[in-house]
Coordinates of C-alpha atoms in Angstrom, one line a residue:
S1 CA 116.9 3.5 117.6
W2 CA 116.9 4.7 121.2
H3 CA 114.5 3.4 123.7
P4 CA 114.2 4.3 127.3
L5 CA 114.5 0.9 129.1
A6 CA 114.6 -2.7 128.4
F7 CA 111.6 -5.0 129.6
T8 CA 108.9 -2.4 128.9
K9 CA 106.2 -2.8 126.5
V10 CA 106.7 0.0 124.0
C11 CA 110.3 -0.5 124.0
A12 CA 109.7 -4.3 123.2
R13 CA 107.5 -3.2 120.3
Q14 CA 110.0 -0.7 119.1
M15 CA 112.9 -3.4 119.1
Q16 CA 110.8 -6.0 117.4
A17 CA 109.7 -3.6 114.7
L18 CA 113.3 -2.8 114.1
E19 CA 114.0 -6.7 113.8
K20 CA 111.1 -7.2 111.6
N21 CA 112.3 -4.6 109.2
Y22 CA 116.1 -5.5 109.5
K23 CA 116.4 -6.6 105.9
A24 CA 114.7 -3.3 104.6
F25 CA 117.3 -1.3 106.4
E26 CA 120.1 -3.5 105.4
N27 CA 119.1 -3.0 101.8
L28 CA 119.3 0.9 102.2
G29 CA 122.8 0.3 103.4
T30 CA 122.1 1.1 106.9
V31 CA 122.8 -0.7 110.3
P32 CA 119.8 -0.6 112.7
A33 CA 120.6 -0.9 116.4
G34 CA 118.8 -0.7 119.5
L35 CA 120.3 1.6 122.2
S36 CA 119.6 2.1 125.8
V37 CA 121.2 2.6 129.2
D38 CA 120.5 -0.9 130.3
T39 CA 123.5 -3.1 131.1
V40 CA 124.9 -5.5 128.4
P41 CA 123.6 -8.7 130.2
S42 CA 120.3 -7.1 130.6
K43 CA 119.9 -6.2 126.9
H44 CA 121.0 -9.7 125.9
A45 CA 118.5 -11.3 127.9
W46 CA 115.8 -9.0 126.9
A47 CA 116.6 -9.6 123.3
R48 CA 116.2 -13.2 123.8
A49 CA 112.9 -12.6 125.6
I50 CA 111.4 -10.6 122.9
G51 CA 112.8 -12.7 119.9
V52 CA 115.4 -10.3 118.6
K53 CA 118.0 -12.1 117.0
K54 CA 119.8 -10.0 114.3
L55 CA 119.4 -6.4 115.6
R56 CA 122.4 -5.1 117.4
M57 CA 121.4 -4.2 121.0
L58 CA 123.9 -1.6 122.3
S59 CA 124.5 -0.4 125.9
D60 CA 125.1 3.1 127.1
F61 CA 125.4 1.9 130.7
W62 CA 128.9 3.3 131.5
P63 CA 129.7 5.9 131.8
H64 CA 126.0 6.2 132.4
G65 CA 124.1 7.7 129.5
A66 CA 127.3 9.3 128.1
V67 CA 126.3 8.8 124.3
A68 CA 122.6 10.0 125.1
R69 CA 124.1 13.1 126.6
K70 CA 126.1 13.8 123.7
Y71 CA 123.1 13.6 121.3
G72 CA 121.0 15.6 123.9
I73 CA 118.4 13.0 124.6
F74 CA 119.4 11.9 128.2
R75 CA 116.5 12.5 130.6
R76 CA 117.1 13.6 134.2
E77 CA 115.1 10.6 135.3
G78 CA 118.4 8.5 134.3
F79 CA 117.3 7.1 130.9
S80 CA 117.1 8.3 127.3
E81 CA 114.4 9.9 125.2
R82 CA 112.8 7.6 122.7
A83 CA 114.5 8.6 119.5
N84 CA 115.5 7.7 116.1
I85 CA 118.9 9.2 114.8
L86 CA 120.6 8.4 111.7
V87 CA 124.5 8.8 111.5
D88 CA 126.3 8.7 108.2
E89 CA 129.6 7.0 107.7
K90 CA 131.6 9.8 108.9
G91 CA 129.6 9.9 112.4
R92 CA 127.6 12.9 111.4
V93 CA 123.9 13.1 112.4
V94 CA 121.8 13.3 109.3
W95 CA 118.4 13.1 110.8
A96 CA 116.9 12.6 114.2
K97 CA 113.3 12.7 115.7
V98 CA 112.5 12.4 119.5
Y99 CA 109.2 10.7 120.3
L100 CA 106.9 10.8 123.3
I101 CA 108.0 8.1 125.7
K102 CA 104.9 6.1 125.2
E103 CA 104.9 6.8 121.5
L104 CA 105.9 3.9 119.2
P105 CA 108.2 5.5 116.2
D106 CA 106.9 5.1 112.8
L107 CA 109.7 3.0 111.0
G108 CA 108.2 3.8 107.7
E109 CA 109.3 7.4 108.3
V110 CA 112.7 6.3 109.2
L111 CA 112.9 4.1 106.1
R112 CA 111.8 6.9 103.7
V113 CA 114.4 9.3 105.3
A114 CA 117.2 6.7 104.9
S115 CA 116.2 6.0 101.5
G116 CA 116.4 9.8 100.5
A117 CA 112.6 9.6 99.7

């Protein structure tokens, strides 16, 4: 689950929702993660501050936004779109959705897609 920047309100709610639903994702054989262009130390400090313990917090800091660019979600402002991307075991994108920057993603939708429903 891509979020624009750490230490922002909607991004915090997005990561907390993933943390809250971690077991549901795990039960579907998926590994949820929170990704952004923030540095690793920043992501770790932010995760502690918002109570995220299980969720993998990944950094696309250097080369800056390289992974976000590959997915076509890097913005000219220097951060990623808010997006959910499901990738299979072979690294293929099986589903993706980009949201408005201020929009909180519907994890129910992501869980339905991940379950094949």
